[in-house]
Coordinates of C-alpha atoms in Angstrom, one line a residue:
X22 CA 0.0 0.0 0.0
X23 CA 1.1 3.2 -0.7
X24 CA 1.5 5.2 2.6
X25 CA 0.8 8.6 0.7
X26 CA -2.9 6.9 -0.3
X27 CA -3.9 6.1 3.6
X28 CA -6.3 8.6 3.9
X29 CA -7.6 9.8 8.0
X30 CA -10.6 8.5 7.5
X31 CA -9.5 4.9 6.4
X32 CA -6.7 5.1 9.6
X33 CA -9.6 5.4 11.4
X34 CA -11.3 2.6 9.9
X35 CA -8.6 0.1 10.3
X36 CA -8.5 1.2 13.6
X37 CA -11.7 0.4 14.8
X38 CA -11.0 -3.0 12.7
X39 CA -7.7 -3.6 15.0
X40 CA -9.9 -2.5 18.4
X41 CA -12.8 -4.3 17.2
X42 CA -10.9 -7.8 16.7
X43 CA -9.1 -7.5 19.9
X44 CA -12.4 -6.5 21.7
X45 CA -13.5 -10.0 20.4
X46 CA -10.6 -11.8 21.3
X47 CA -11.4 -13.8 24.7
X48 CA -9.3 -12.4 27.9
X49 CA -7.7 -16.1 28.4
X50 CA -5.9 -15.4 24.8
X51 CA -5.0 -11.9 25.3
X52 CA -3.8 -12.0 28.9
X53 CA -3.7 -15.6 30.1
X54 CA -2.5 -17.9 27.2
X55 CA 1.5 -17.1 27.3
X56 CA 1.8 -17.6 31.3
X57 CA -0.4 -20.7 31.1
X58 CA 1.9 -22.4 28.0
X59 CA 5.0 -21.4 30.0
X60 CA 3.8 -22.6 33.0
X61 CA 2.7 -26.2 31.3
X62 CA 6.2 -26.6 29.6
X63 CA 7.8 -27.1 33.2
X64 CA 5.1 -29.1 34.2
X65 CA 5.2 -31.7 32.0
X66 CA 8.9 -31.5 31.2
X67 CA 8.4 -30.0 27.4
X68 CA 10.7 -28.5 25.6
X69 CA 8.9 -26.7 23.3
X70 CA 5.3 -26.2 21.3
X71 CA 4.0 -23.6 19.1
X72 CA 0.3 -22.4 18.9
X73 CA -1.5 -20.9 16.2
X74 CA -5.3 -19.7 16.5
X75 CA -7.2 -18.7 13.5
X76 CA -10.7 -16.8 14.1
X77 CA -13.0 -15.2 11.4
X78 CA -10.3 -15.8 9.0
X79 CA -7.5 -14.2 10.4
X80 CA -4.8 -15.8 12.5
X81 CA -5.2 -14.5 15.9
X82 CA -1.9 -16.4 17.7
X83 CA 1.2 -17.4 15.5
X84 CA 3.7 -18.2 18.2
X85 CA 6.4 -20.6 19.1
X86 CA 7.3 -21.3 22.9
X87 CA 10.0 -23.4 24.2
X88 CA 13.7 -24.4 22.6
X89 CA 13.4 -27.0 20.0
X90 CA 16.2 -29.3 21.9
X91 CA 16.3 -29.7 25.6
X92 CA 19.4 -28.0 27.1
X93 CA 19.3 -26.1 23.7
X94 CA 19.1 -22.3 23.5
X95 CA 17.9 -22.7 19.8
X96 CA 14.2 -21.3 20.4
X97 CA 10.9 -22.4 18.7
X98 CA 9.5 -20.1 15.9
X99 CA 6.3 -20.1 14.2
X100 CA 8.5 -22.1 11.1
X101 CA 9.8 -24.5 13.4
X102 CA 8.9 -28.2 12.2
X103 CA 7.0 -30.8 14.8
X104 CA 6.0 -34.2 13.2
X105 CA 2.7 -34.2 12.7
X106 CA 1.5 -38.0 12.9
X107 CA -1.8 -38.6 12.4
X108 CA -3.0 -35.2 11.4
X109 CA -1.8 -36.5 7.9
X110 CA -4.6 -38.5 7.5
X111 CA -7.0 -35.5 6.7
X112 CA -4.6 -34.7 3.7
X113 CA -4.8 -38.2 2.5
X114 CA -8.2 -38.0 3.1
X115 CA -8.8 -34.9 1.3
X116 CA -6.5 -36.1 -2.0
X117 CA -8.9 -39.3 -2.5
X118 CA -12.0 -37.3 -1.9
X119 CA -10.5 -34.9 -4.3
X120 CA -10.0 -37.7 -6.9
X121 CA -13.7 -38.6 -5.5
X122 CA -15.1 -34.9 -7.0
X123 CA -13.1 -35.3 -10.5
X124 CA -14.5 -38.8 -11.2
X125 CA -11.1 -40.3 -11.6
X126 CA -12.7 -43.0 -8.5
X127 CA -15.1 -43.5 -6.5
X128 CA -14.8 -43.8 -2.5
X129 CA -17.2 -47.0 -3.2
X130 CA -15.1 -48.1 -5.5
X131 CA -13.7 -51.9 -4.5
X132 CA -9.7 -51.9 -2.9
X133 CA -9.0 -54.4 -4.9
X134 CA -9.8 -53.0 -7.9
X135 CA -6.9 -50.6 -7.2
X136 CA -4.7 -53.3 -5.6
X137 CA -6.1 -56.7 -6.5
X138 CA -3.7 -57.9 -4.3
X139 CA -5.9 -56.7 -1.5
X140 CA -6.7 -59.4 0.8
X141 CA -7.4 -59.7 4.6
X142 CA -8.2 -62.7 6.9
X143 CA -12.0 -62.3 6.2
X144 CA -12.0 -63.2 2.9
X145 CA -15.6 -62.1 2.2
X146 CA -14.5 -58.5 4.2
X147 CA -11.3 -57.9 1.7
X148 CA -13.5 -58.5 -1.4
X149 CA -16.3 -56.6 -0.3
X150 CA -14.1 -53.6 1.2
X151 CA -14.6 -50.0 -0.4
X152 CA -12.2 -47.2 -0.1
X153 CA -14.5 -45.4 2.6
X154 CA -13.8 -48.3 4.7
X155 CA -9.6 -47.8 4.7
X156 CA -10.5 -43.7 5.4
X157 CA -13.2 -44.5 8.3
X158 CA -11.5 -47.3 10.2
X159 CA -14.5 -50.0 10.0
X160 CA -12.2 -52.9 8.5
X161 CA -13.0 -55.0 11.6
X162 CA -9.7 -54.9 13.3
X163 CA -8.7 -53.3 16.8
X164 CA -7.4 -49.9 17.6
X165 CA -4.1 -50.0 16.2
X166 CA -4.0 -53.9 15.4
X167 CA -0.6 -55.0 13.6
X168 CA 1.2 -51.5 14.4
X169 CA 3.8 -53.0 16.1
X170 CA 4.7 -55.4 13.2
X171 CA 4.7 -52.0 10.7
X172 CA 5.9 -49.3 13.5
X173 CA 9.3 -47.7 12.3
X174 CA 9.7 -51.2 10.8
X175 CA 11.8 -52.3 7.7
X176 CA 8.4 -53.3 5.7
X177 CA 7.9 -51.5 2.3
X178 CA 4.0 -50.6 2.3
X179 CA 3.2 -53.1 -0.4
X180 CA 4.8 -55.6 2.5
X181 CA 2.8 -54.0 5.3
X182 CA -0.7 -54.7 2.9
X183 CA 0.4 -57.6 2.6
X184 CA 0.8 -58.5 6.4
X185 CA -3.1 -57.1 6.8
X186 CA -4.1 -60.5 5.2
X187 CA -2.6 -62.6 8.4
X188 CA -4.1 -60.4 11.0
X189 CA -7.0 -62.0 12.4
X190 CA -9.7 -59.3 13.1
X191 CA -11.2 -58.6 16.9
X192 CA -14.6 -57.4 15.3
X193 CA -16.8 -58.1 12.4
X194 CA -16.6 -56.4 9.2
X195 CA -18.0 -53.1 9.6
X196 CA -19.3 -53.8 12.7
X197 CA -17.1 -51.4 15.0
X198 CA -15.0 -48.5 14.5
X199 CA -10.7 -49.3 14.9
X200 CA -8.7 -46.9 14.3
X201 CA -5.9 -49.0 11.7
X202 CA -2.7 -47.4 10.2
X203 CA -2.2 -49.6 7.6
X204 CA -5.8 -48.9 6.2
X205 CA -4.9 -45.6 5.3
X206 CA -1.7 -46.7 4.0
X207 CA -3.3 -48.9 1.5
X208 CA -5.6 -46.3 0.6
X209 CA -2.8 -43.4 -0.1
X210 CA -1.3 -46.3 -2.1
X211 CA -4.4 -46.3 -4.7
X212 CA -3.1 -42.8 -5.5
X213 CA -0.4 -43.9 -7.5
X214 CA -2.7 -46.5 -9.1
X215 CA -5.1 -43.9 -10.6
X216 CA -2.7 -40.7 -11.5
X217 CA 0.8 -42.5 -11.9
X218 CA 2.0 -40.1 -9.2
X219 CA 3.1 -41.3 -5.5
X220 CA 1.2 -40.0 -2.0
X221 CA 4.1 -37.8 -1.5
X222 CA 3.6 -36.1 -4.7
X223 CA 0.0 -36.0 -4.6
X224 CA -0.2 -34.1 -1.7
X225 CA 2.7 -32.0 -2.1
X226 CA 1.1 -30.9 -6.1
X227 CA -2.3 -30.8 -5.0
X228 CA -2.5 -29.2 -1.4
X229 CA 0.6 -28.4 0.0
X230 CA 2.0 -26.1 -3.7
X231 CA -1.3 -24.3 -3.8
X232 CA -1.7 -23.7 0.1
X233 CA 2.0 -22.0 0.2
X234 CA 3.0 -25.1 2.4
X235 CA 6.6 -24.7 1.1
X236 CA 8.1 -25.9 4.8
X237 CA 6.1 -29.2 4.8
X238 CA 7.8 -32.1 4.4
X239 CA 5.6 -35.0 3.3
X240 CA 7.8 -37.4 4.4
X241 CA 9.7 -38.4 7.5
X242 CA 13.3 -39.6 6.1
X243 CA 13.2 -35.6 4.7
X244 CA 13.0 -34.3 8.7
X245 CA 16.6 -35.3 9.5
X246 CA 18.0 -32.6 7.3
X247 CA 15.4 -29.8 7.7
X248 CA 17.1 -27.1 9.0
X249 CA 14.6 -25.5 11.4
X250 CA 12.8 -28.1 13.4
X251 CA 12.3 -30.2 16.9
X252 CA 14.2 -32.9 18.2
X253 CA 12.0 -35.4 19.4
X254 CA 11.7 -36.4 23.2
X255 CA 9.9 -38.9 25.5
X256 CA 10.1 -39.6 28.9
X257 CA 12.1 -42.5 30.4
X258 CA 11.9 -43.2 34.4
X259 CA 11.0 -39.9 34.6
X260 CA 13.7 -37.8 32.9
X261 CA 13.4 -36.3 29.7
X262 CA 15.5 -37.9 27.3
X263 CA 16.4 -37.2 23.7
X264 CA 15.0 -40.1 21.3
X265 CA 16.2 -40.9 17.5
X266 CA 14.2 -39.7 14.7
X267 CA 10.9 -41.5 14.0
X268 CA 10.9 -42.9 10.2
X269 CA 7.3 -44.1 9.1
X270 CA 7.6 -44.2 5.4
X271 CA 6.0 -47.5 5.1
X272 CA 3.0 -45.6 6.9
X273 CA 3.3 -42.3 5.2
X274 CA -0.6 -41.4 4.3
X275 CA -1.3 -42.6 8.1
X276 CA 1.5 -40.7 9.3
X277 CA 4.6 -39.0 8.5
X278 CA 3.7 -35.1 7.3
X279 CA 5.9 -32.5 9.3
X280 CA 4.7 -29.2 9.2
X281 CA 5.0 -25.9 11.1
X282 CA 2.0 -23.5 12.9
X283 CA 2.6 -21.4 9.9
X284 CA 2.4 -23.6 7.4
X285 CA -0.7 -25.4 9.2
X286 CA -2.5 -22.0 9.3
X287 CA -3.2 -22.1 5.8
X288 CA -4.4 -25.5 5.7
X289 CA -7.1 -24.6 8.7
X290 CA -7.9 -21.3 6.7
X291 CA -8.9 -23.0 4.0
X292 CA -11.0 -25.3 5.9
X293 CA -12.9 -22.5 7.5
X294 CA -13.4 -21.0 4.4
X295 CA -15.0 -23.6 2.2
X296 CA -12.0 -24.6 0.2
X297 CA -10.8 -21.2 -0.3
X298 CA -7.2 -19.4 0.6
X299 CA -6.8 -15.7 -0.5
X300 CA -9.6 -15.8 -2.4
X301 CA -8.4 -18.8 -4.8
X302 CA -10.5 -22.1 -4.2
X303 CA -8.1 -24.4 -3.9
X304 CA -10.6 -27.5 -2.6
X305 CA -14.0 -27.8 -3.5
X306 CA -16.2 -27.5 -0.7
X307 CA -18.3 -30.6 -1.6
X308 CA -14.9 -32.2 -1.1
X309 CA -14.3 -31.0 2.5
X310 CA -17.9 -32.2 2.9
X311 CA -17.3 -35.5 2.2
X312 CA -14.8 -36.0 4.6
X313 CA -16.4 -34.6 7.6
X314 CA -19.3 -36.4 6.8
X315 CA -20.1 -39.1 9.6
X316 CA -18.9 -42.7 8.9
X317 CA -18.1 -44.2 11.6
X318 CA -19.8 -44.3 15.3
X319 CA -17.3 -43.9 18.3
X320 CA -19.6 -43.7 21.1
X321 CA -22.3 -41.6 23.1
X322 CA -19.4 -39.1 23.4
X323 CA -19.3 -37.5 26.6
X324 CA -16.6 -35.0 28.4
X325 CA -14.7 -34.0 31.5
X326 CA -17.5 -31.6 31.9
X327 CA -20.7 -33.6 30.3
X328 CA -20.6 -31.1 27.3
X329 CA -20.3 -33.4 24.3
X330 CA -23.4 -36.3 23.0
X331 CA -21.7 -38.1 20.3
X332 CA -18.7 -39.1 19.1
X333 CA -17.8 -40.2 15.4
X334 CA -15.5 -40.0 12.3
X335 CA -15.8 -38.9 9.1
X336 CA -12.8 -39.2 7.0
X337 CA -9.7 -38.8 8.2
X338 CA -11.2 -36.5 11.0
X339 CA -13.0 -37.0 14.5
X340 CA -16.1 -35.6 14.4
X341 CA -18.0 -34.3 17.9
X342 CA -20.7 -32.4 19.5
X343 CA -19.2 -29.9 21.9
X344 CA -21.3 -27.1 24.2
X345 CA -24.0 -27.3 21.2
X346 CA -21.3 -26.9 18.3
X347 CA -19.9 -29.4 16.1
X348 CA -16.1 -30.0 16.5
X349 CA -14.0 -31.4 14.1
X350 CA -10.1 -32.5 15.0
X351 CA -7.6 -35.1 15.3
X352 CA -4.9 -35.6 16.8
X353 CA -1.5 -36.9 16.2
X354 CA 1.3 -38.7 18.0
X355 CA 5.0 -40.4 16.9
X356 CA 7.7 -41.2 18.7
X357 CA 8.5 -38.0 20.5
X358 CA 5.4 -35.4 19.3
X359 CA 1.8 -35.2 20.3
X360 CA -0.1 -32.5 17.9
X361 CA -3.5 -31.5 17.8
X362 CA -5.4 -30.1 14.9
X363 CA -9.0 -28.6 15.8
X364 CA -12.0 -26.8 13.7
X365 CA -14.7 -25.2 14.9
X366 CA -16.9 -24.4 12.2
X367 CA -19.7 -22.5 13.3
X368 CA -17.5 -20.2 15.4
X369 CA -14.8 -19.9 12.1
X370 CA -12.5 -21.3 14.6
X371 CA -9.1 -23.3 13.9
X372 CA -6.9 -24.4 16.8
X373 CA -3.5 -25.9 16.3
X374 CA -1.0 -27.5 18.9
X375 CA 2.3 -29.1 18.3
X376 CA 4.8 -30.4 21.0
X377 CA 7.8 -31.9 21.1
X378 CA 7.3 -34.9 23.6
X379 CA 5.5 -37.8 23.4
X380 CA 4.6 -37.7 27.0
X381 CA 2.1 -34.8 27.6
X382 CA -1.9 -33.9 27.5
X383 CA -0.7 -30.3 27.2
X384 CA -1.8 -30.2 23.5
X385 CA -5.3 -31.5 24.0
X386 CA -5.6 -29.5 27.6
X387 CA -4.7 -25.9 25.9
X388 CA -7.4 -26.8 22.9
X389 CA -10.1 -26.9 25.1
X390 CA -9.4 -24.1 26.7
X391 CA -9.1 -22.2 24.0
X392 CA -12.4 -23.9 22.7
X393 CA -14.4 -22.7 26.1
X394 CA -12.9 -19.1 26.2
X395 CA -14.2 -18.3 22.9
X396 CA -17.6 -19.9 23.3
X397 CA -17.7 -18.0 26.7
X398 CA -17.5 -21.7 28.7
X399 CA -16.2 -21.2 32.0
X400 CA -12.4 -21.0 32.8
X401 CA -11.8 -25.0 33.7
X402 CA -8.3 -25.1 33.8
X403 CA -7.9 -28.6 31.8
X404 CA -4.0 -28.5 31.8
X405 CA -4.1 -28.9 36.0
X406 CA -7.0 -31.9 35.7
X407 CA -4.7 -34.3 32.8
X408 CA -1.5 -33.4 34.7
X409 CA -3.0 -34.8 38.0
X410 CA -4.3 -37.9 36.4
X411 CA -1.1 -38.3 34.4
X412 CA 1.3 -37.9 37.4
X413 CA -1.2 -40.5 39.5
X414 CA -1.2 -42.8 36.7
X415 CA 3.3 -42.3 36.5
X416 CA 3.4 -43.2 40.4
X417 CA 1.3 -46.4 40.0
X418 CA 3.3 -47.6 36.6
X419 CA 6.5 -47.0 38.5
X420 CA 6.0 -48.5 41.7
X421 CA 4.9 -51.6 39.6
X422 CA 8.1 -51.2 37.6
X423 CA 10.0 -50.7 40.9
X424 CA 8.5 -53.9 42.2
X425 CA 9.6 -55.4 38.8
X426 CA 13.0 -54.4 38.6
X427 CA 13.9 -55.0 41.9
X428 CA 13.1 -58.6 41.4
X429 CA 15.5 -58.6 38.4
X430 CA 18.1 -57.7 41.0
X431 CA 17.9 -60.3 42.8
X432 CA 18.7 -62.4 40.1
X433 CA 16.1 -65.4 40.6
X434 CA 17.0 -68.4 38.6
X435 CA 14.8 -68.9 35.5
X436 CA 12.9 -72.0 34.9
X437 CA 15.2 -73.6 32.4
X438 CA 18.5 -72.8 31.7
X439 CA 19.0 -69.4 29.8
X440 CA 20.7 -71.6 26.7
X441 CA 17.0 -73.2 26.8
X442 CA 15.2 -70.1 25.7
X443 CA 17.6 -69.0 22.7
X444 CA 16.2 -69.5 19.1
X445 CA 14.0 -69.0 16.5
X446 CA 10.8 -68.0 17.0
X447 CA 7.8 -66.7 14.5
X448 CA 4.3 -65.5 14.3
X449 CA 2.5 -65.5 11.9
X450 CA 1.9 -61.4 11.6
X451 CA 5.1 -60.4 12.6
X452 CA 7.7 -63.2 11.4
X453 CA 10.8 -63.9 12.7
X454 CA 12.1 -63.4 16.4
X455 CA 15.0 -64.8 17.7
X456 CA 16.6 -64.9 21.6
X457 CA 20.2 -64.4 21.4
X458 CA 22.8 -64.6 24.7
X459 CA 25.0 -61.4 23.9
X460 CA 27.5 -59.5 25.9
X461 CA 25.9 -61.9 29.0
X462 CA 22.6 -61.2 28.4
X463 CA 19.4 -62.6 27.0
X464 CA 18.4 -60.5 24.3
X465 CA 15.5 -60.4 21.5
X466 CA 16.1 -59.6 17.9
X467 CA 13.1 -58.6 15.9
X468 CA 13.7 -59.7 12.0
X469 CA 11.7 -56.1 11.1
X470 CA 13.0 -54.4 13.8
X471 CA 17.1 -54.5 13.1
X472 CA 18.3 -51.3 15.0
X473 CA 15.9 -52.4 18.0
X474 CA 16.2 -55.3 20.8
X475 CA 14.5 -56.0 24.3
X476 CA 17.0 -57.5 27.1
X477 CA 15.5 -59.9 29.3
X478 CA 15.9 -60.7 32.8
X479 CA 14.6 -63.4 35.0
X480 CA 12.2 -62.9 37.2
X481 CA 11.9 -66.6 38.5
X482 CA 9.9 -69.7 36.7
X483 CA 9.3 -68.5 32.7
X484 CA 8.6 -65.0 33.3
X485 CA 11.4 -62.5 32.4
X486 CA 11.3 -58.4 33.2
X487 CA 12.3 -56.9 29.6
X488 CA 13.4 -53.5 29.0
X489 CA 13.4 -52.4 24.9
X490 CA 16.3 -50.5 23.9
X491 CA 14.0 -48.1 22.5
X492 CA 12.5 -46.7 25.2
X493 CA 8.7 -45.8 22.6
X494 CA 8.0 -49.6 23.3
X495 CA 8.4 -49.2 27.0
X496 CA 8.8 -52.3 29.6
X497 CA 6.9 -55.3 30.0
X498 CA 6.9 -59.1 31.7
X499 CA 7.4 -61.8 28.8
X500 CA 6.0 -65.0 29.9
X501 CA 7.3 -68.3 28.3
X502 CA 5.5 -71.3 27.3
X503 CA 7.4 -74.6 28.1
X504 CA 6.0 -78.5 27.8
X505 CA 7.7 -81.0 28.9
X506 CA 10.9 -79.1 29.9
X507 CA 11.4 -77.3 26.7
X508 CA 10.4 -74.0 25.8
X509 CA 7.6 -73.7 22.9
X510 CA 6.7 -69.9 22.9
X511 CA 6.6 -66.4 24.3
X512 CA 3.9 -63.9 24.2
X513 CA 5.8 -60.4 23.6
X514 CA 3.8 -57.0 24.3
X515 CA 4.9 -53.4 23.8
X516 CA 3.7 -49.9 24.8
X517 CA 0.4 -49.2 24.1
X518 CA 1.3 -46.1 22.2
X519 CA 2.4 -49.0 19.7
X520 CA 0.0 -51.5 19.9
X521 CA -2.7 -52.9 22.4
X522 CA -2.9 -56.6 21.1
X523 CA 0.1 -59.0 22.4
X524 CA 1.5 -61.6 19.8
X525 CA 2.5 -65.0 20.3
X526 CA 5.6 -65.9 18.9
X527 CA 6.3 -70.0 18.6
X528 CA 9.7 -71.3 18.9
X529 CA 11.0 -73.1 16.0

């Protein structure tokens, strides 16, 4: 603009504009927001986040808190990269429903007649499944069934489709919502069937080029070498702790976008706005419509303060009732990050949260908040409530462990001798296992696991205290099966963040 052309009277006017949207901007933002943030980074040992909140299509907050490293002085910016996890799966989402609107497929189109090699255990449920099905989790398996076997695992994606097949579903086909990785893998993978260009591609041509995304990485093996971004962190006996790169490749369309508050703010702005950024449409809105259409039923819903009455998904985003509006977000979380990505549509409001642990409910406590200031809710103070429950929940996991541990000190004897449990073991999901003695210990090898093992330590009989040497699959007890003084099996189980379901692996 021309400073000569800025007439008094339109000084005046974007005045009252500038008074007017701070006016309307809820005290907890203006005054409270900063102190609480800093106050929650301490509290749950964070290193950093960053904010953004977008409001009648203008982005209120754009704001970075925190150092991207801990013990670094290298502070977060609004450019600053956090892994987003599963906030990719609205993108993936959005390119097939995209494809959807230009007749190039159909979401009721047949999987298999993108990838004929489409198979699962229910035979009748992999002919019959349509691409919906991949994008609203109603395949029939568990909440994150057969992650473990794919999670930062050596499988190429057409391996980890093929590993669906041998996974033995907990529900009936269509039956009941699980929320399955690999489903939205194999549905990023028709992409390439039906344009000739990969996921990564896709997105990066179709959404993230016309958004002005130019910082988002599609993939994760690209995040190493970024220049401005987080190292990720977890938490490990209760100290913060650095923790290597995740790499999810195999999982991309489920998974493994990195993007910044800034470059995020353009995606929610577009989503607020019907499809449109700057006044270019850049998504229909008949395709936003279709993926925040209800497909799947959660539950009854329900809420730390009885506000919400259903819970559901659409595609690629959770859709809820929330104090009489409708709420739609997801939420994302790798080894080391926890984001959240929230719309309010009625109210044009966008939230965005992105940390750098793994180990927080910061991300989801500040969303709410922000949620009740601006729909004049009462002050609740969410961040106070999850930390209490989370620091109960850390005393009663590590006085177990304790308890555990100890008795590994004490070095019971074991069952058998420890010569008795080495070998090759397999199931059928995962593959090979083997139990190795190495540098005087008893150690696991995972086959798609190489850089990883679990030591193991007697705990008397055939049960054995194991400690993974990445720490994102946590602890556990691994009981043996034995007949007849030989061992015949072990049923392994990691972190929930992973996986839920245990496997049983039989020796060879």
């Amino acid at each position: 603009m021309n400073r000569k052309s800025v007439t008094p009277s339109l000084l005046l006017l974007l005045l009252v504009n500038t008074l007017a949207a701070q006016e309307n901007t809820p005290s907890f933002v203006k005054d409270s927001l900063d102190i609480y943030t800093t106050r929650a980074l301490q509290e749950w040992q964070l290193p950093g986040a960053a904010v953004c909140i977008v409001k009648d299509g203008k982005v209120v907050l754009l704001k970075g808190y925190g150092v991207k490293e801990m013990n670094g002085t290298d502070k977060v910016d609004e450019n600053t990269l956090f892994m987003i996890g599963s906030n990719t799966k609205a993108f993936t989402a959005t390119a097939l429903a995209l494809l959807d609107a230009e007749k190039k497929l159909s979401l009721d189109d047949k999987v298999t007649r993108w990838i004929p090699e489409f198979a699962l255990d229910n035979k009748a449920a992999g002919e019959q499944a349509i691409i919906r099905d991949l994008l609203c989790h109603r395949i029939g398996f568990q909440t994150f069934q057969g992650d473990f076997t794919y999670w930062t695992s050596n499988l190429t994606r057409k391996e980890v489709i093929e590993k669906m097949s041998h996974i033995k579903a907990v529900y009936p086909f269509r039956t009941t919502w699980g929320y399955t990785n690999a489903a939205f893998l194999t549905a990023g993978e028709i992409i390439p069937k039906v344009t000739g260009m990969q996921w990564e591609d896709f997105i990066k041509e179709k959404i993230f080029a016309p958004l002005g995304m130019n910082n988002t990485l599609a993939l994760s093996k690209d995040y190493p070498a970024a220049a401005n971004k987080c190292q990720p962190h977890t938490i490990v006996d209760g100290r913060l702790v650095k923790i290597p790169y995740c790499l999810i490749d195999n999982l991309a369309p489920a998974g493994s976008i990195s993007s910044s508050v800034n470059d995020m703010s353009k995606w929610v702005l577009m989503q607020l706005n019907n499809g449109k950024l700057d006044g270019k449409q850049i998504i229909p809105p008949a395709v936003l419509e279709q993926t925040r259409t209800p497909h799947s039923i959660l539950g009854n819903g329900g809420h730390l303060f009885n506000k919400g009455h259903f819970s559901l998904y659409g595609l690629g985003w959770f859709l809820e009732e929330y104090s009489g509006r409708k709420i739609v977000s997801h939420t994302g979380g790798v080894n080391g990050f926890v984001t959240s990505v929230t719309l309010v549509p009625e109210e044009n409001l966008g939230i965005i949260v992105f940390t750098n642990t793994d180990q927080n409910l910061f991300y989801e406590a500040l969303k709410w908040e922000i949620v009740d200031a601006y729909l004049g809710n009462p002050y609740r103070n969410y961040n106070k409530i999850y930390l209490a429950n989370a620091e109960a929940r850390n005393r009663r996991e590590a006085a177990k462990d304790k308890v555990l541990s100890d008795s590994a000190a004490l070095h019971p004897a074991a069952a058998l001798p420890l010569a008795a449990y080495t070998g090759r073991y397999f199931n059928d999901v995962y593959g090979d296992m083997n139990v190795v003695i190495e540098n005087k210990e008893l150690r696991m090898k995972f086959s798609h696991h190489p850089n990883m093992y679990a030591k193991l330590e007697a705990l008397g009989g055939d049960r054995f205290y194991v400690t993974f040497s990445d720490p994102i699959f946590s602890k556990a007890v691994f009981p043996f099966k034995t007949e007849n003084g030989k061992v015949t099996g072990v049923t392994v189980k990691v972190a929930d963040f992973v996986e839920y379901n245990p496997y049983v692996f039989v020796k060879q």
